[in-house]
Short mmCIF file of C-alpha atoms and ligand atoms in Angstrom, two decimals:
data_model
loop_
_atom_site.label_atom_id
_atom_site.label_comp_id
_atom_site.label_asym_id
_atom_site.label_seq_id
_atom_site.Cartn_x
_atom_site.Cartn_y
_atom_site.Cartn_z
CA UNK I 1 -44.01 53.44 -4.83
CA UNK I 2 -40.97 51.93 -6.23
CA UNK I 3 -40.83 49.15 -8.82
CA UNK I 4 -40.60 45.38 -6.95
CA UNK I 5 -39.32 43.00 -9.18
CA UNK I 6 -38.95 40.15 -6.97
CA UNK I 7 -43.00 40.81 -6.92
CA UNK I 8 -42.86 40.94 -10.57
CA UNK I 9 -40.63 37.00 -10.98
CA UNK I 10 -42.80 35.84 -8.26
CA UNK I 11 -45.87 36.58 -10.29
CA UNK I 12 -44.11 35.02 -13.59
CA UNK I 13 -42.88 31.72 -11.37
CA UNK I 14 -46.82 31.15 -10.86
CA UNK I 15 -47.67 31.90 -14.40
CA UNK I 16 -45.61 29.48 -16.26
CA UNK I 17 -45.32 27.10 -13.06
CA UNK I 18 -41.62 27.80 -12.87
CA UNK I 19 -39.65 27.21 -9.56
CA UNK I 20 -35.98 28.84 -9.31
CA UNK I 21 -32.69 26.87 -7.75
CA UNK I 22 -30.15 28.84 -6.56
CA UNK I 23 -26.56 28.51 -5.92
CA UNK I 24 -25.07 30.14 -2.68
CA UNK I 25 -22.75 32.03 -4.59
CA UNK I 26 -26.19 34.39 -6.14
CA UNK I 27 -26.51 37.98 -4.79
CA UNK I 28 -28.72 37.86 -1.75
CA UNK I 29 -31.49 38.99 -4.04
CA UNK I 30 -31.56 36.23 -6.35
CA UNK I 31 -30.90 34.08 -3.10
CA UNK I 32 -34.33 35.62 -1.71
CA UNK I 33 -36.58 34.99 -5.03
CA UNK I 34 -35.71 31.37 -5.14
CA UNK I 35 -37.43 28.33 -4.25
CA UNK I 36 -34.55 26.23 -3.55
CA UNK I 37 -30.98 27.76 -2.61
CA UNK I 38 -27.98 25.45 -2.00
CA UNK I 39 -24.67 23.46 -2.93
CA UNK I 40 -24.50 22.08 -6.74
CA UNK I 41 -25.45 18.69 -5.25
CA UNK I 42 -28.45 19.73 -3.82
CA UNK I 43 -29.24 21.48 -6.60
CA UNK I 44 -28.81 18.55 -9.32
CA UNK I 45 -31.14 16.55 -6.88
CA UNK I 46 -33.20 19.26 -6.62
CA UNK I 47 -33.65 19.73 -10.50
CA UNK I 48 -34.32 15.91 -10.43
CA UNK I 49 -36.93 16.17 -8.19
CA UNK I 50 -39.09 19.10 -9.12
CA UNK I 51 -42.89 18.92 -10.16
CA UNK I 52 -43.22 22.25 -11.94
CA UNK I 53 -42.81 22.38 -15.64
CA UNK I 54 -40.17 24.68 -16.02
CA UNK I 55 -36.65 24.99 -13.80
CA UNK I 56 -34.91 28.23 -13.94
CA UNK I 57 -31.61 27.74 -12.66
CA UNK I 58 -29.82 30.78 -11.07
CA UNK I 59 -26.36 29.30 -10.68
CA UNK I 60 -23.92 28.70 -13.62
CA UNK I 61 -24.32 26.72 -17.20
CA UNK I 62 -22.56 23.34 -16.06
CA UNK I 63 -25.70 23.34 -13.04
CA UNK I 64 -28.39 23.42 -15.49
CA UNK I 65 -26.95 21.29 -17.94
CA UNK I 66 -26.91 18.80 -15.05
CA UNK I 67 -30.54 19.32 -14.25
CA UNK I 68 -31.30 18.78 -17.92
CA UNK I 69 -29.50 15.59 -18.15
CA UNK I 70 -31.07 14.24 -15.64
CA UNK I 71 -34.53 15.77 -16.41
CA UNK I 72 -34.83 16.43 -20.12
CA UNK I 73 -38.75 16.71 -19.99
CA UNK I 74 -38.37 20.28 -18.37
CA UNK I 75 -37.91 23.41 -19.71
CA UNK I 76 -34.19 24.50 -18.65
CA UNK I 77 -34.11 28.06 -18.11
CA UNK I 78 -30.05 30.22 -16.98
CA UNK I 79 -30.49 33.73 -16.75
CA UNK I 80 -27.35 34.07 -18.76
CA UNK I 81 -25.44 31.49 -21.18
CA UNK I 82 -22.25 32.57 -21.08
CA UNK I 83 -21.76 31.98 -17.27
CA UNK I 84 -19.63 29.49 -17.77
CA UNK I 85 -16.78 28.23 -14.87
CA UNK I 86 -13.04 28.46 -15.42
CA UNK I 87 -12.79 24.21 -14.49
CA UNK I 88 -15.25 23.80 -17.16
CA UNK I 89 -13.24 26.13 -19.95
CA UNK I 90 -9.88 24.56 -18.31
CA UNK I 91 -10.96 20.92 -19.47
CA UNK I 92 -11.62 20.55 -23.42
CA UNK I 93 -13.52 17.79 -24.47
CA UNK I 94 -10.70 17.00 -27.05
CA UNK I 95 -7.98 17.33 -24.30
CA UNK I 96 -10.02 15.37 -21.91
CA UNK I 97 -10.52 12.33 -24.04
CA UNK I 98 -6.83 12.08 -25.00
CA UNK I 99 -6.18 12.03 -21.10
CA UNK I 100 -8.65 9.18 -20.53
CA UNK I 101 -6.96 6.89 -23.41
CA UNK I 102 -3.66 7.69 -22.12
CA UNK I 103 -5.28 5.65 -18.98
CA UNK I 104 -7.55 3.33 -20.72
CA UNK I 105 -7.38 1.41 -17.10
CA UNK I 106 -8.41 4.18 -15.04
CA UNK I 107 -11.86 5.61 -13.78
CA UNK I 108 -12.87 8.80 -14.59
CA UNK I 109 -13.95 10.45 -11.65
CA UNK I 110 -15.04 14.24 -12.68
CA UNK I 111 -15.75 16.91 -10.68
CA UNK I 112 -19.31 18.02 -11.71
CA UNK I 113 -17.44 21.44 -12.68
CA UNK I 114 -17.64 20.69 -15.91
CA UNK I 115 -19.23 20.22 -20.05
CA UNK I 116 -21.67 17.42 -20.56
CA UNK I 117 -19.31 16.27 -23.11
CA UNK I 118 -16.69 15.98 -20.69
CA UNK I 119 -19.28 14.17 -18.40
CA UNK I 120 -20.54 11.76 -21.38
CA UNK I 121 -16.69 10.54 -20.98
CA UNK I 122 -16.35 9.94 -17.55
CA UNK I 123 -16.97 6.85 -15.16
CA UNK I 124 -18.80 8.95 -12.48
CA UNK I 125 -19.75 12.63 -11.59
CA UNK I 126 -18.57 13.80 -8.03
CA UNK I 127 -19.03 16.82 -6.01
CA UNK I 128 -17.60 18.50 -3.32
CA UNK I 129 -20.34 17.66 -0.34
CA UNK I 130 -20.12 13.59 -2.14
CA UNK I 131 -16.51 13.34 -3.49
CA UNK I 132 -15.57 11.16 -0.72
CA UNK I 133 -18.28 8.67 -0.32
CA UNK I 134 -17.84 8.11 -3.91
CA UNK I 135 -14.44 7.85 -3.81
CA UNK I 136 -14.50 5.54 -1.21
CA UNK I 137 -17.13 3.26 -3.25
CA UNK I 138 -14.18 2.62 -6.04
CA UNK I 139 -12.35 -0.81 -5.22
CA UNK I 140 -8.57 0.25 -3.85
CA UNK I 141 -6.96 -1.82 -7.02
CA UNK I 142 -8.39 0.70 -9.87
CA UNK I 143 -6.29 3.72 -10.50
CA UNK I 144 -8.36 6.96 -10.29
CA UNK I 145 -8.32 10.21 -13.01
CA UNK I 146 -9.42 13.11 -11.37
CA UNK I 147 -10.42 16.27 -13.16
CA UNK I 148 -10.69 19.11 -13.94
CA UNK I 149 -10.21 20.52 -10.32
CA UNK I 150 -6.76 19.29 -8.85
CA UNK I 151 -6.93 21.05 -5.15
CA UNK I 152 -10.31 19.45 -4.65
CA UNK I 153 -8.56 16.03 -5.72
CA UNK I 154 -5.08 16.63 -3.74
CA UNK I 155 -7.29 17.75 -0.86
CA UNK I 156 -9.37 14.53 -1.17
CA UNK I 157 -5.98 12.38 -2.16
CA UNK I 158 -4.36 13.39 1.03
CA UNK I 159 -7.53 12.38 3.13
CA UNK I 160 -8.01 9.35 1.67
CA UNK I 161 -4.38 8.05 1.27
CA UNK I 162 -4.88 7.26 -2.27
CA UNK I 163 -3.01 8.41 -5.28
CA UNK I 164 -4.99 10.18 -7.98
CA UNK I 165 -3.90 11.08 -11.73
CA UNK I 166 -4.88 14.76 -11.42
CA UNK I 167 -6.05 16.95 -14.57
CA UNK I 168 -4.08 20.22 -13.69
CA UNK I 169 -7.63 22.61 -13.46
CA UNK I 170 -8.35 25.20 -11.18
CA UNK I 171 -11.16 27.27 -9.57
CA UNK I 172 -9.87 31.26 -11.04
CA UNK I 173 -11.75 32.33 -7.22
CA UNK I 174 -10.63 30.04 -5.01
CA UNK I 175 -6.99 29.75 -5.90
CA UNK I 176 -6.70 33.99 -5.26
CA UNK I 177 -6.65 33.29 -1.61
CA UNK I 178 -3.49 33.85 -0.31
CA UNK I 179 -1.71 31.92 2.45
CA UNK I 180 0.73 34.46 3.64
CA UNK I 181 -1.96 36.97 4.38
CA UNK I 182 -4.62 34.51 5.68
CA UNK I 183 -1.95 33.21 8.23
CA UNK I 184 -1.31 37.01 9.44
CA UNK I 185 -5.21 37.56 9.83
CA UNK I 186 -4.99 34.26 11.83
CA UNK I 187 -2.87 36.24 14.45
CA UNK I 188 -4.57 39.17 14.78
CA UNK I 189 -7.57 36.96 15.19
CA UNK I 190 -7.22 34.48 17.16
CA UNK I 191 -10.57 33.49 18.28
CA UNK I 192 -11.52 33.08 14.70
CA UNK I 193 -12.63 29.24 13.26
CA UNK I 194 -11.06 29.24 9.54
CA UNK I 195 -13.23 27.42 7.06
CA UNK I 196 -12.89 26.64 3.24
CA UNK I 197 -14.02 25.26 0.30
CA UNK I 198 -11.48 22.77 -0.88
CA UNK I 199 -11.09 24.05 -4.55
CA UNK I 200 -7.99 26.48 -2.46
CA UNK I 201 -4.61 25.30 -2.41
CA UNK I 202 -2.60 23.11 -0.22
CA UNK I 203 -0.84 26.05 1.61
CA UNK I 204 -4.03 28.15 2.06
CA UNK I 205 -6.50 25.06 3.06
CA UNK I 206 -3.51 23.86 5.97
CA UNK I 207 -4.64 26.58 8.37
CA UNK I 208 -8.10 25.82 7.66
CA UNK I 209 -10.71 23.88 10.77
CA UNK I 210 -12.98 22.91 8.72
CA UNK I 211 -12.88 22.25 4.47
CA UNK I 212 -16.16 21.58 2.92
CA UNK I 213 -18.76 22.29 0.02
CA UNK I 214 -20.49 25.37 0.69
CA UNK I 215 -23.45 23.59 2.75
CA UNK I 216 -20.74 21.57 5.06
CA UNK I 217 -19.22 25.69 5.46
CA UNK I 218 -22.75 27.12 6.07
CA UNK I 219 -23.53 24.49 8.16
CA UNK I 220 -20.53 24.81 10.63
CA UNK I 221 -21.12 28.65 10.98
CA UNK I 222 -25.03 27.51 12.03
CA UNK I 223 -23.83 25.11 14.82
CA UNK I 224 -20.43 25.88 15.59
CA UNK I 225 -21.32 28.58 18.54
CA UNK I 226 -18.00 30.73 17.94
CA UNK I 227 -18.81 34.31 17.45
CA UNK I 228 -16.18 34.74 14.20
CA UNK I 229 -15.54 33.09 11.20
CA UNK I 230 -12.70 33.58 8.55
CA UNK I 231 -14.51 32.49 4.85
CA UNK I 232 -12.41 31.69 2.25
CA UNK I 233 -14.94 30.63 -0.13
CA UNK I 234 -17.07 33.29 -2.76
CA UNK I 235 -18.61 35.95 -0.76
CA UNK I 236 -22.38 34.98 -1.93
CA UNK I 237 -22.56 32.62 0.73
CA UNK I 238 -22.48 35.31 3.67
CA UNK I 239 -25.98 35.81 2.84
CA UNK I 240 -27.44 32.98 3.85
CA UNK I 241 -24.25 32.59 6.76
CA UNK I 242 -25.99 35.90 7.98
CA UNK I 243 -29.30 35.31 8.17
CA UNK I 244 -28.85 32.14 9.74
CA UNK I 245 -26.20 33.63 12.33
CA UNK I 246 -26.97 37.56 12.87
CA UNK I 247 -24.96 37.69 15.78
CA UNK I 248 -21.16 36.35 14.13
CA UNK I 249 -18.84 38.22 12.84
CA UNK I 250 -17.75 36.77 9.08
CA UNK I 251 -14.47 37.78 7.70
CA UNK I 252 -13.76 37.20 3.96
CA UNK I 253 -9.97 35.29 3.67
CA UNK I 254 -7.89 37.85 2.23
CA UNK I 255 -6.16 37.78 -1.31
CA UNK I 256 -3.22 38.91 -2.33
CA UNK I 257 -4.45 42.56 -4.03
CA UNK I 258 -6.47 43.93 -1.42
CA UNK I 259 -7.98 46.52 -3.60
CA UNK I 260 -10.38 44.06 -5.41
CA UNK I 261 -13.05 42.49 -5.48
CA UNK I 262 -11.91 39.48 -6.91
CA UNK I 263 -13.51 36.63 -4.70
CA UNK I 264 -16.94 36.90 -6.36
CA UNK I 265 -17.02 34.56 -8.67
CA UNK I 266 -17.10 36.55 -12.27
CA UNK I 267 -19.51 33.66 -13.75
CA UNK I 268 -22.12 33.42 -10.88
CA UNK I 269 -22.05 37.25 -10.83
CA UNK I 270 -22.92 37.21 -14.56
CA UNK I 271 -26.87 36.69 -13.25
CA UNK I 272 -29.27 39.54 -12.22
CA UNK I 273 -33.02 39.91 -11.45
CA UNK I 274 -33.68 42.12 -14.54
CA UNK I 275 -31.94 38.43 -16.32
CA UNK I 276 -34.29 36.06 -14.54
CA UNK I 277 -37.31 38.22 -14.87
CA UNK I 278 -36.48 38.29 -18.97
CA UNK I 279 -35.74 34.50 -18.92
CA UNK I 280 -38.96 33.77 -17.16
CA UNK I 281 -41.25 36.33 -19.53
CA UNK I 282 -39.37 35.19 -23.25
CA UNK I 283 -38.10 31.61 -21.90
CA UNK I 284 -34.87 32.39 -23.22
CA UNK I 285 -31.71 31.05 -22.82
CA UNK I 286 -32.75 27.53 -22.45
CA UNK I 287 -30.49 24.89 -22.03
CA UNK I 288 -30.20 21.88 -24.29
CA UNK I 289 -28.25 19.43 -26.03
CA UNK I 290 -28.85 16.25 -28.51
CA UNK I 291 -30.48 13.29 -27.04
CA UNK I 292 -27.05 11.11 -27.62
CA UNK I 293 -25.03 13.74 -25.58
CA UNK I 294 -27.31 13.91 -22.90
CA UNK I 295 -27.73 9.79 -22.80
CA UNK I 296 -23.88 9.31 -22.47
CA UNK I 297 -23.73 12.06 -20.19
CA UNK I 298 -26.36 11.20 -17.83
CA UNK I 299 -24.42 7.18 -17.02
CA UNK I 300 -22.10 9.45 -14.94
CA UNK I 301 -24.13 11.52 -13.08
CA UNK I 302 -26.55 8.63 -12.64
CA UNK I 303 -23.44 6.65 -10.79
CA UNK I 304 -23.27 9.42 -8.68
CA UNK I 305 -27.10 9.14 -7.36
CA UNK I 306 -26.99 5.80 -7.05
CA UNK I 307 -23.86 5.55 -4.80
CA UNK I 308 -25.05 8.91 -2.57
CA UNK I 309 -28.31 7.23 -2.18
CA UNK I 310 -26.50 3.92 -0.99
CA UNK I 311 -26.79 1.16 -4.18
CA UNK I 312 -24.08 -0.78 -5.96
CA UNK I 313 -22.67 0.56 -8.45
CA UNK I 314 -20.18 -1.58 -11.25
CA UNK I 315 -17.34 -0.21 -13.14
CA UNK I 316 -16.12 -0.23 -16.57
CA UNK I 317 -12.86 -2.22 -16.61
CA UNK I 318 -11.47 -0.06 -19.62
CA UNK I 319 -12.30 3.22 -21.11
CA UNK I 320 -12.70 2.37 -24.76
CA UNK I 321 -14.29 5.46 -26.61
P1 LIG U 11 -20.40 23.53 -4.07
O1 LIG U 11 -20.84 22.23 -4.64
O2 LIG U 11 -19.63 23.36 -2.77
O3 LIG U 11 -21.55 24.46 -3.90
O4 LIG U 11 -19.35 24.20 -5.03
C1 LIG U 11 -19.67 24.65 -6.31
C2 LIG U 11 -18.67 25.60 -6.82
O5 LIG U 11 -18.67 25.94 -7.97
C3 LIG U 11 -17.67 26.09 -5.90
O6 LIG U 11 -16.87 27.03 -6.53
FE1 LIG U 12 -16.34 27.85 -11.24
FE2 LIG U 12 -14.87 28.87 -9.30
FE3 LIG U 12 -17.02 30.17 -10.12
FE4 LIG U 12 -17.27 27.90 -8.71
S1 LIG U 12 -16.41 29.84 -8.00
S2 LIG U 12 -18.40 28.43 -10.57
S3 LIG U 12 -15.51 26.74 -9.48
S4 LIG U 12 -15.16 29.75 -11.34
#
């Protein structure tokens, strides 16, 4: 008989009452072990929410740092530290702060794609299944920073008819996409419905039906009853796109070297079974921070519960760190 280790983490969840959260981007493995798998927003909420002692979060480093700002009495488990995210490594604290005080007027709004420092000096935390609501919820006379990812904020700029300072960020996945070859696939297919995550550019997102966060994408392939899909997003998400529609046929978007494989997200790959099952057995890597980091932090992302769960919210008037 061969060695199960999903039987093994299951085992270990139960014996240090440990539940696992996992992004859609995970191999279908990790996807399978978990007790939660979706979107980073569900996942925050998720981490919030949570009864068991300890959170393992198979996703990458800015996810659980989220969870542990919002829920510092758990043990904060990654599978691997160093799964970082190229919006988070594209936006410096030091850099960051000099871009707020050049716009001491503005409100931060930050994608939640990034450090807790860079959180602990923002007005509020979006993501890409709320950016709009919260958006929305920020009075027409403030001018808006938005950072670090600037297609998710021209995307959202262009929707909402309102001019954003952009930080000039970018997802290293998304933006490998290419237009040219995406709009030839088009014709060859045209039955297909095109969906994307809005963290591609302008040219490649034009020919898309639908842009959304992962769920809004997983969701459309679940109700919309064509029979093909063209996914430009990170390939971990056909797994649960599968299972929920056997009978489609899912075609990745194409990017410009065909050859690779360079739509899986490097970070979110980082993570394995053999990772979790260590992380689980030695608790180790945890996440953590000081308790002044995570207190500034946590005003942003607490802005961004209370407006997605329908309260007022008030605004600084001036950024003054
Ligand atoms: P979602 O919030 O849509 O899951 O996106 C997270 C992410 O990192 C996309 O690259
Ligand atoms: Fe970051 Fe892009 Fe990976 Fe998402 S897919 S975690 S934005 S590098």
């Amino acid at each position: 008989m061969s060695y199960d280790i999903a039987a093994d983490i299951q085992r270990l969840k139960k014996e240090k009452n440990a539940v696992i959260l996992a992004h859609y981007y995970e191999e279908g493995d990790i996807q399978d072990v978990a007790d939660y798998v979706g979107d980073s927003f569900y996942l925050a909420k998720m981490g919030q929410q949570v009864q068991q002692d300890v959170i393992l979060l198979a996703g990458v480093v800015f996810m659980a740092e989220s969870v542990k700002i919002l829920n510092p009495s758990k043990t904060v488990l990654v599978p691997d530290l160093e799964a970082s995210c190229s919006l988070v490594k594209g936006a410096p604290y030091d850099q960051y702060l000099a871009w707020r005080r050049q716009h001491p007027d503005g409100i931060a709004v930050t994608y939640i794609n990034s450090s807790a420092e860079v959180k602990s000096i923002s007005d509020v935390i979006i993501t890409s299944s709320n950016a709009q609501q919260i958006v929305e919820s920020i009075p027409k006379d403030r001018k808006i920073l938005f950072g670090p990812d600037q297609h998710l904020g021209r995307w959202l700029s262009k929707k909402l008819q309102r001019d954003f300072v952009l930080w000039p960020g970018a997802c290293e996945v998304h933006v490998l996409f290419n237009a040219k070859k995406l709009y030839e696939l088009i014709a060859q297919h045209p039955d297909a419905v095109v969906i994307a995550h809005p963290e591609c550019d302008d040219t490649v997102l034009q020919y898309a039906h639908v842009v959304g966060s992962t769920s809004r994408l997983l969701e459309e392939v679940e109700k919309n009853p064509a029979k093909k899909f063209i996914v430009a997003t990170e390939t971990g998400i056909f797994h649960q796109m599968q299972k929920k529609r056997p009978d489609v046929t899912l075609i990745q978007a194409p990017v410009m070297d065909s050859g690779c494989s360079c739509n899986n997200c490097p970070y979110m790959k980082m993570n394995s079974m053999e990772k979790i099952k260590h992380a689980l057995e030695s608790f180790n890597p945890q996440v953590g921070m000081s308790e002044d980091l995570r207190l500034k932090a946590k005003i942003s992302l607490d802005r961004m519960m209370d407006i997605t769960s329908g309260k007022t919210v008030s605004w600084p008037t001036k950024f003054t760190v």
